[in-house]
Amino acid sequence: MVDLLPYNTFGIRAAARDLLHIRSDQQLLEFLQSNCEPVFILGGGSNILLTRDVDAVVLHNEIKGIEVLSESDETTLVRAGGGEVWHEFVEWAISHNLGGVENLSLIPGTVGAAPIQNIGAYGAELKDVFHSLEAVNLEDKKPAVFSKNQCEFGYRESYFKKAGKGKFFITSVTFALQKIPVINANYGDIRKILTDRGVSHPNIKDVSDAVIEIRRSKLPDPKLLGNAGSFFKNPEISAEIFSVFSEKYPEAPHYHLENGDVKIPAGWLIEQSGWKGRRFGDAGCHEKQALVLVNYGNATGQEIVDLAIRIQQDVKEKFGILLSPEVNWI
Ligand SMILES: Cc1cc2nc3c(=O)[nH]c(=O)nc-3n(C[C@H](O)[C@H](O)[C@H](O)COP(=O)(O)OP(=O)(O)OC[C@H]3O[C@@H](n4cnc5c(N)ncnc54)[C@H](O)[C@@H]3O)c2cc1C
């Protein structure tokens, strides 16, 4: 048995049958062809909550490498190994003056996991620069390629969280990065930080630095306090439901979406339900960010789940809105 404590940012103790470091596509294929035990794929462990032991061999993605595949007038196609650390890939892109991922700076985890929930932050999403990905089908043990359409990206969603869940090991991701970066500094406090720094014509490094400053000030560092970032997704409600909701809560922050729905920040709903800063034993709702559930030391995965369910129930009772988890419970 292997202890997964060092492999998940929630800092939960759980065991797995075994753990294998996967460093190449070839090694992965050979292992799959000779093994009949169940497998579980793990990257940085920053989006999972372990509620029990993992009765499988954990395949830890460590496939590295970043290479330029081709260039057009507007974009450069870059393939990155699924085991690359996401933020190191962002730094690589910035150092080559290739735009499109700077707003996603400092998101924990690996390149290979980024398409799973179409990572997003500060007005950008992975799908904006996604070209294709390479994977290995765990059922027929053959390589597979997915185009952007086939990935069915949505808000913190993809094919790999639905019909394709647990069926593919993503070995590399190819990005279409911008050769002439389009600066996106209008989200959250990015503009304010740039103005405070006297930056009137920001480049992608300036945007990345601003995003890093905001994230460091707002989010707990998993090395110091176990967590997996936002625990719930921001709920999207129809315009009809929103019109009733906003009469009762005119002060509620909200964002109108292109499809007519309205997004409400889950953190606001949780805070208004009185959960910010509350804790039961070592499982708590963070004191600055209500959307982040934390492990103060020795919480079990089940204790975090129990807390999440109580929060869901209270938000549902007060607002009639059911929060869905963003974190993968195992
Ligand atoms: C402090 C903090 C802040 C965060 N901020 C954000 C944010 O701003 N935006 C955002 O979108 N997310 C955020 N997250 C969540 C997390 O960083 C992302 O979801 C990230 O993509 C997870 O990567 P990982 O390698 O750690 O995945 P893991 O946690 O290892 O895995 C997540 C899921 O994907 C599967 N998986 C992992 N790798 C592969 C692969 N190669 N092939 C197939 N399946 C795979 C796993 O089986 C699991 O089900 C945050 C997390 C933390 C801790």
Short mmCIF file of C-alpha atoms and ligand atoms in Angstrom, two decimals:
data_model
loop_
_atom_site.label_atom_id
_atom_site.label_comp_id
_atom_site.label_asym_id
_atom_site.label_seq_id
_atom_site.Cartn_x
_atom_site.Cartn_y
_atom_site.Cartn_z
CA MET A 1 0.00 0.00 0.00
CA VAL A 2 1.12 3.58 -0.69
CA ASP A 3 0.23 6.66 1.36
CA LEU A 4 -1.35 9.37 -0.84
CA LEU A 5 -0.90 12.15 1.73
CA PRO A 6 1.98 13.80 -0.20
CA TYR A 7 0.00 13.54 -3.44
CA ASN A 8 -3.13 15.60 -2.64
CA THR A 9 -3.28 19.30 -1.76
CA PHE A 10 -6.15 18.76 0.70
CA GLY A 11 -3.60 16.90 2.83
CA ILE A 12 -5.87 13.89 3.34
CA ARG A 13 -4.43 10.57 4.45
CA ALA A 14 -5.54 7.67 2.23
CA ALA A 15 -3.86 4.60 0.80
CA ALA A 16 -3.61 3.19 -2.73
CA ARG A 17 -2.71 -0.34 -3.88
CA ASP A 18 0.45 1.01 -5.48
CA LEU A 19 1.79 4.13 -7.22
CA LEU A 20 3.64 4.22 -10.51
CA HIS A 21 5.50 7.24 -11.92
CA ILE A 22 4.56 7.50 -15.60
CA ARG A 23 7.31 9.28 -17.56
CA SER A 24 6.49 8.40 -21.19
CA ASP A 25 3.63 7.29 -23.45
CA GLN A 26 5.56 4.11 -24.19
CA GLN A 27 5.93 3.22 -20.49
CA LEU A 28 2.20 3.86 -20.00
CA LEU A 29 1.20 1.62 -22.93
CA GLU A 30 3.52 -1.18 -21.83
CA PHE A 31 2.19 -1.02 -18.27
CA LEU A 32 -1.45 -1.05 -19.39
CA GLN A 33 -0.88 -3.99 -21.73
CA SER A 34 0.69 -6.11 -18.99
CA ASN A 35 -1.54 -5.06 -16.08
CA CYS A 36 -5.09 -6.06 -15.26
CA GLU A 37 -5.52 -4.17 -11.98
CA PRO A 38 -7.79 -1.10 -11.89
CA VAL A 39 -5.92 2.20 -12.29
CA PHE A 40 -6.49 5.76 -11.08
CA ILE A 41 -4.80 8.78 -12.71
CA LEU A 42 -3.29 11.50 -10.59
CA GLY A 43 -1.60 14.76 -11.53
CA GLY A 44 -0.89 17.39 -8.89
CA GLY A 45 -3.77 16.16 -6.69
CA SER A 46 -5.10 19.73 -6.47
CA ASN A 47 -8.67 18.96 -7.52
CA ILE A 48 -9.47 15.79 -5.63
CA LEU A 49 -10.93 14.93 -2.25
CA LEU A 50 -10.03 11.46 -1.04
CA THR A 51 -12.90 10.11 1.06
CA ARG A 52 -11.59 6.54 1.16
CA ASP A 53 -8.62 4.42 0.16
CA VAL A 54 -8.08 4.12 -3.57
CA ASP A 55 -8.49 0.46 -4.49
CA ALA A 56 -6.36 0.82 -7.61
CA VAL A 57 -2.84 1.43 -8.85
CA VAL A 58 -2.28 5.19 -8.98
CA LEU A 59 -0.63 6.35 -12.21
CA HIS A 60 1.18 9.60 -11.40
CA ASN A 61 1.57 11.66 -14.54
CA GLU A 62 5.17 12.82 -14.96
CA ILE A 63 5.32 12.99 -18.77
CA LYS A 64 7.41 16.10 -19.49
CA GLY A 65 8.45 18.12 -22.52
CA ILE A 66 7.39 21.31 -24.27
CA GLU A 67 7.88 21.64 -28.04
CA VAL A 68 6.86 24.04 -30.79
CA LEU A 69 5.02 22.12 -33.52
CA SER A 70 4.28 24.82 -36.10
CA GLU A 71 3.62 28.51 -36.62
CA SER A 72 1.12 30.56 -38.60
CA ASP A 73 0.88 34.35 -38.83
CA GLU A 74 -1.28 34.49 -35.71
CA THR A 75 -0.56 31.43 -33.60
CA THR A 76 2.16 29.05 -32.51
CA LEU A 77 1.16 25.46 -31.87
CA VAL A 78 2.89 24.17 -28.75
CA ARG A 79 2.64 20.65 -27.37
CA ALA A 80 3.24 20.14 -23.63
CA GLY A 81 3.58 16.83 -21.81
CA GLY A 82 0.65 16.06 -19.51
CA GLY A 83 2.95 15.84 -16.49
CA GLU A 84 4.34 19.37 -16.93
CA VAL A 85 3.45 21.60 -13.98
CA TRP A 86 0.78 23.99 -15.30
CA HIS A 87 2.36 27.20 -13.96
CA GLU A 88 5.77 26.22 -15.36
CA PHE A 89 4.12 25.87 -18.77
CA VAL A 90 2.59 29.36 -18.31
CA GLU A 91 6.07 30.72 -17.48
CA TRP A 92 7.47 29.03 -20.60
CA ALA A 93 4.77 30.69 -22.75
CA ILE A 94 5.46 34.10 -21.21
CA SER A 95 9.21 33.76 -21.69
CA HIS A 96 8.56 33.08 -25.40
CA ASN A 97 6.13 36.04 -25.60
CA LEU A 98 3.24 33.73 -26.50
CA GLY A 99 -0.10 34.90 -25.16
CA GLY A 100 -3.32 33.32 -23.96
CA VAL A 101 -2.43 31.58 -20.70
CA GLU A 102 -1.10 34.49 -18.60
CA ASN A 103 -4.48 35.00 -16.85
CA LEU A 104 -4.28 31.34 -15.79
CA SER A 105 -1.01 31.90 -13.90
CA LEU A 106 -0.43 30.01 -10.66
CA ILE A 107 -3.33 27.57 -11.01
CA PRO A 108 -1.94 24.44 -9.32
CA GLY A 109 -1.76 21.06 -11.03
CA THR A 110 -0.58 19.57 -14.29
CA VAL A 111 -1.06 20.33 -17.97
CA GLY A 112 -2.75 16.93 -18.46
CA ALA A 113 -5.47 17.68 -15.91
CA ALA A 114 -6.16 21.20 -17.21
CA PRO A 115 -8.65 20.08 -19.91
CA ILE A 116 -10.57 17.88 -17.44
CA GLN A 117 -12.39 20.82 -15.91
CA ASN A 118 -11.41 23.40 -18.57
CA ILE A 119 -9.50 25.40 -15.97
CA GLY A 120 -10.38 29.05 -15.81
CA ALA A 121 -9.57 32.22 -13.91
CA TYR A 122 -9.57 36.00 -14.34
CA GLY A 123 -11.59 36.08 -17.54
CA ALA A 124 -9.76 33.27 -19.38
CA GLU A 125 -10.35 29.55 -19.86
CA LEU A 126 -8.16 26.75 -21.16
CA LYS A 127 -10.53 26.25 -24.11
CA ASP A 128 -9.61 29.72 -25.46
CA VAL A 129 -6.14 28.45 -26.47
CA PHE A 130 -6.79 24.71 -26.67
CA HIS A 131 -6.01 22.99 -29.97
CA SER A 132 -6.09 19.22 -29.29
CA LEU A 133 -4.91 16.57 -26.89
CA GLU A 134 -3.36 13.14 -27.02
CA ALA A 135 -4.50 10.42 -24.66
CA VAL A 136 -4.42 6.69 -24.12
CA ASN A 137 -7.74 4.88 -23.98
CA LEU A 138 -7.65 2.81 -20.78
CA GLU A 139 -10.18 0.30 -22.16
CA ASP A 140 -8.68 -0.69 -25.53
CA LYS A 141 -5.18 0.50 -24.44
CA LYS A 142 -4.66 2.43 -27.68
CA PRO A 143 -3.61 6.05 -28.31
CA ALA A 144 -6.40 8.55 -29.10
CA VAL A 145 -6.50 12.18 -30.26
CA PHE A 146 -9.24 14.64 -29.25
CA SER A 147 -10.09 17.85 -31.10
CA LYS A 148 -11.52 20.86 -29.30
CA ASN A 149 -15.09 19.94 -30.32
CA GLN A 150 -14.69 16.39 -29.07
CA CYS A 151 -13.67 17.68 -25.62
CA GLU A 152 -17.12 19.32 -25.16
CA PHE A 153 -15.73 22.11 -22.99
CA GLY A 154 -18.09 24.06 -20.75
CA TYR A 155 -17.80 25.98 -17.49
CA ARG A 156 -15.50 23.73 -15.40
CA GLU A 157 -16.72 20.88 -17.59
CA SER A 158 -15.57 18.63 -20.39
CA TYR A 159 -16.25 15.24 -21.94
CA PHE A 160 -13.67 13.89 -19.44
CA LYS A 161 -15.95 14.72 -16.50
CA LYS A 162 -18.98 13.17 -18.25
CA ALA A 163 -19.09 10.18 -20.65
CA GLY A 164 -15.27 10.02 -20.81
CA LYS A 165 -14.76 10.11 -17.04
CA GLY A 166 -11.92 7.83 -15.94
CA LYS A 167 -11.61 6.32 -19.44
CA PHE A 168 -8.57 8.20 -20.85
CA PHE A 169 -5.08 9.11 -19.65
CA ILE A 170 -4.22 12.51 -21.16
CA THR A 171 -0.56 12.31 -22.17
CA SER A 172 -0.10 15.70 -23.86
CA VAL A 173 -2.01 18.86 -24.72
CA THR A 174 -1.44 21.07 -27.78
CA PHE A 175 -2.14 24.79 -27.45
CA ALA A 176 -2.63 27.49 -30.12
CA LEU A 177 -0.86 30.38 -28.39
CA GLN A 178 -1.12 33.98 -29.63
CA LYS A 179 1.95 35.37 -31.42
CA ILE A 180 0.58 38.87 -30.90
CA PRO A 181 -0.82 38.59 -27.39
CA VAL A 182 -4.28 40.03 -26.76
CA ILE A 183 -4.11 41.61 -23.32
CA ASN A 184 -7.08 40.85 -21.06
CA ALA A 185 -6.70 43.05 -17.97
CA ASN A 186 -10.32 43.97 -17.35
CA TYR A 187 -11.17 41.25 -14.90
CA GLY A 188 -11.22 41.52 -11.10
CA ASP A 189 -8.47 43.69 -9.65
CA ILE A 190 -5.94 43.19 -12.48
CA ARG A 191 -6.37 46.73 -13.86
CA LYS A 192 -6.19 48.27 -10.38
CA ILE A 193 -2.92 46.50 -9.57
CA LEU A 194 -1.41 47.52 -12.91
CA THR A 195 -2.47 51.15 -12.33
CA ASP A 196 -1.01 51.08 -8.81
CA ARG A 197 2.24 49.84 -10.33
CA GLY A 198 2.20 52.61 -12.94
CA VAL A 199 1.80 50.16 -15.84
CA SER A 200 -0.38 51.75 -18.54
CA HIS A 201 0.52 49.41 -21.46
CA PRO A 202 0.79 45.97 -19.84
CA ASN A 203 2.45 43.01 -21.52
CA ILE A 204 1.65 39.37 -20.70
CA LYS A 205 4.29 39.26 -17.95
CA ASP A 206 2.68 42.30 -16.27
CA VAL A 207 -0.74 40.60 -16.40
CA SER A 208 0.71 37.36 -15.03
CA ASP A 209 2.46 39.22 -12.17
CA ALA A 210 -0.82 40.98 -11.29
CA VAL A 211 -2.76 37.70 -11.32
CA ILE A 212 -0.11 36.09 -9.10
CA GLU A 213 -0.32 38.97 -6.62
CA ILE A 214 -4.13 38.70 -6.43
CA ARG A 215 -4.10 34.92 -6.06
CA ARG A 216 -1.43 35.01 -3.32
CA SER A 217 -3.44 37.58 -1.36
CA LYS A 218 -6.79 35.80 -1.69
CA LEU A 219 -6.23 32.06 -1.75
CA PRO A 220 -4.75 29.90 1.01
CA ASP A 221 -1.48 28.22 0.04
CA PRO A 222 -2.10 24.43 0.10
CA LYS A 223 1.44 23.94 1.46
CA LEU A 224 0.33 25.80 4.59
CA LEU A 225 -3.39 24.94 4.73
CA GLY A 226 -4.85 21.92 2.92
CA ASN A 227 -7.41 22.82 0.25
CA ALA A 228 -8.36 22.23 -3.39
CA GLY A 229 -9.26 25.80 -4.40
CA SER A 230 -12.92 26.56 -5.11
CA PHE A 231 -14.92 23.69 -3.68
CA PHE A 232 -18.16 24.51 -5.53
CA LYS A 233 -18.94 25.85 -8.99
CA ASN A 234 -20.64 29.22 -9.34
CA PRO A 235 -24.29 28.33 -10.04
CA GLU A 236 -25.85 29.44 -13.31
CA ILE A 237 -29.59 30.12 -13.13
CA SER A 238 -32.15 30.97 -15.80
CA ALA A 239 -33.25 34.59 -16.38
CA GLU A 240 -36.74 33.73 -15.01
CA ILE A 241 -35.39 32.33 -11.75
CA PHE A 242 -32.97 35.26 -11.52
CA SER A 243 -35.76 37.83 -11.77
CA VAL A 244 -37.45 36.30 -8.70
CA PHE A 245 -34.09 35.91 -6.91
CA SER A 246 -32.98 39.51 -7.55
CA GLU A 247 -36.22 40.96 -6.19
CA LYS A 248 -35.47 39.30 -2.88
CA TYR A 249 -31.68 39.88 -3.00
CA PRO A 250 -31.08 43.03 -5.08
CA GLU A 251 -27.57 43.38 -3.60
CA ALA A 252 -26.43 39.93 -4.88
CA PRO A 253 -23.42 40.11 -7.23
CA HIS A 254 -24.17 38.47 -10.60
CA TYR A 255 -22.92 38.14 -14.19
CA HIS A 256 -25.13 37.86 -17.27
CA LEU A 257 -24.00 35.05 -19.59
CA GLU A 258 -24.21 34.98 -23.39
CA ASN A 259 -26.87 32.23 -23.32
CA GLY A 260 -29.19 34.39 -21.19
CA ASP A 261 -28.49 32.60 -17.89
CA VAL A 262 -27.11 34.44 -14.89
CA LYS A 263 -24.11 33.35 -12.81
CA ILE A 264 -24.13 33.99 -9.05
CA PRO A 265 -20.86 33.72 -7.07
CA ALA A 266 -21.12 30.61 -4.89
CA GLY A 267 -18.83 32.30 -2.32
CA TRP A 268 -21.43 35.06 -1.79
CA LEU A 269 -24.24 32.50 -1.29
CA ILE A 270 -22.13 30.58 1.22
CA GLU A 271 -21.11 33.72 3.08
CA GLN A 272 -24.71 34.95 3.27
CA SER A 273 -25.68 31.54 4.67
CA GLY A 274 -23.33 32.20 7.60
CA TRP A 275 -20.61 29.68 6.76
CA LYS A 276 -17.54 31.86 6.20
CA GLY A 277 -14.91 31.05 8.82
CA ARG A 278 -16.92 28.25 10.49
CA ARG A 279 -15.28 24.94 11.23
CA PHE A 280 -16.11 21.52 12.66
CA GLY A 281 -13.00 19.94 14.07
CA ASP A 282 -10.33 20.27 11.40
CA ALA A 283 -12.77 20.71 8.49
CA GLY A 284 -13.59 24.35 7.83
CA CYS A 285 -14.85 27.03 5.52
CA HIS A 286 -11.96 29.47 4.94
CA GLU A 287 -12.15 32.74 6.85
CA LYS A 288 -11.32 34.95 3.83
CA GLN A 289 -12.70 32.86 0.95
CA ALA A 290 -16.01 31.16 1.74
CA LEU A 291 -15.76 29.14 -1.48
CA VAL A 292 -12.64 27.35 -0.26
CA LEU A 293 -13.04 24.45 2.18
CA VAL A 294 -9.91 23.73 4.17
CA ASN A 295 -8.26 21.01 6.21
CA TYR A 296 -6.80 22.56 9.38
CA GLY A 297 -4.70 19.47 10.02
CA ASN A 298 -6.22 16.07 10.47
CA ALA A 299 -9.62 16.28 8.79
CA THR A 300 -10.72 13.16 6.93
CA GLY A 301 -12.16 13.35 3.45
CA GLN A 302 -15.53 12.30 4.88
CA GLU A 303 -15.46 15.22 7.36
CA ILE A 304 -14.89 17.64 4.48
CA VAL A 305 -17.78 16.00 2.58
CA ASP A 306 -20.06 16.29 5.65
CA LEU A 307 -19.21 20.00 5.87
CA ALA A 308 -19.85 20.46 2.14
CA ILE A 309 -23.26 18.77 2.44
CA ARG A 310 -24.28 21.02 5.36
CA ILE A 311 -23.28 24.09 3.33
CA GLN A 312 -25.21 22.80 0.30
CA GLN A 313 -28.31 22.22 2.46
CA ASP A 314 -28.22 25.69 4.05
CA VAL A 315 -27.68 27.46 0.71
CA LYS A 316 -30.53 25.44 -0.82
CA GLU A 317 -32.84 26.27 2.07
CA LYS A 318 -32.04 30.01 2.05
CA PHE A 319 -31.77 30.68 -1.70
CA GLY A 320 -33.36 27.64 -3.38
CA ILE A 321 -30.09 27.08 -5.30
CA LEU A 322 -28.21 23.76 -5.24
CA LEU A 323 -24.42 24.15 -5.30
CA SER A 324 -22.53 21.54 -7.34
CA PRO A 325 -19.02 20.57 -6.30
CA GLU A 326 -16.11 21.53 -8.55
CA VAL A 327 -13.73 19.20 -6.70
CA ASN A 328 -13.72 15.50 -7.65
CA TRP A 329 -14.80 13.35 -4.67
CA ILE A 330 -13.35 9.86 -4.63
C1 LIG B 1 -5.21 26.82 -4.23
C2 LIG B 1 -5.92 26.29 -5.46
C3 LIG B 1 -6.40 27.18 -6.41
C4 LIG B 1 -7.05 26.71 -7.55
N1 LIG B 1 -7.50 27.63 -8.47
C5 LIG B 1 -8.13 27.20 -9.59
C6 LIG B 1 -8.58 28.14 -10.58
O1 LIG B 1 -8.40 29.35 -10.44
N2 LIG B 1 -9.22 27.66 -11.68
C7 LIG B 1 -9.42 26.32 -11.87
O2 LIG B 1 -10.00 25.96 -12.89
N3 LIG B 1 -8.99 25.41 -10.96
C8 LIG B 1 -8.35 25.81 -9.83
N4 LIG B 1 -7.92 24.89 -8.90
C9 LIG B 1 -8.18 23.45 -9.12
C10 LIG B 1 -7.00 22.68 -9.77
O3 LIG B 1 -5.82 23.41 -9.67
C11 LIG B 1 -7.27 22.37 -11.26
O4 LIG B 1 -8.47 21.68 -11.40
C12 LIG B 1 -6.13 21.54 -11.87
O5 LIG B 1 -6.33 21.44 -13.27
C13 LIG B 1 -6.02 20.15 -11.27
O6 LIG B 1 -4.83 19.57 -11.75
P1 LIG B 1 -4.16 18.34 -11.04
O7 LIG B 1 -3.01 17.90 -11.88
O8 LIG B 1 -3.81 18.69 -9.64
O9 LIG B 1 -5.34 17.29 -11.09
P2 LIG B 1 -5.65 16.13 -10.03
O10 LIG B 1 -6.23 16.73 -8.80
O11 LIG B 1 -4.48 15.24 -9.88
O12 LIG B 1 -6.79 15.35 -10.80
C14 LIG B 1 -8.07 15.92 -10.98
C15 LIG B 1 -8.95 14.93 -11.75
O13 LIG B 1 -8.45 14.77 -13.08
C16 LIG B 1 -8.03 13.42 -13.32
N5 LIG B 1 -6.76 13.52 -14.04
C17 LIG B 1 -5.63 14.16 -13.64
N6 LIG B 1 -4.69 14.07 -14.59
C18 LIG B 1 -5.22 13.39 -15.62
C19 LIG B 1 -4.74 12.97 -16.90
N7 LIG B 1 -3.49 13.24 -17.31
N8 LIG B 1 -5.57 12.27 -17.72
C20 LIG B 1 -6.83 11.96 -17.31
N9 LIG B 1 -7.34 12.31 -16.11
C21 LIG B 1 -6.55 13.02 -15.28
C22 LIG B 1 -7.90 12.76 -11.96
O14 LIG B 1 -8.14 11.38 -12.02
C23 LIG B 1 -8.95 13.52 -11.15
O15 LIG B 1 -10.22 12.96 -11.36
C24 LIG B 1 -7.25 25.32 -7.75
C25 LIG B 1 -6.75 24.42 -6.79
C26 LIG B 1 -6.08 24.90 -5.66
C27 LIG B 1 -5.55 23.92 -4.67
#
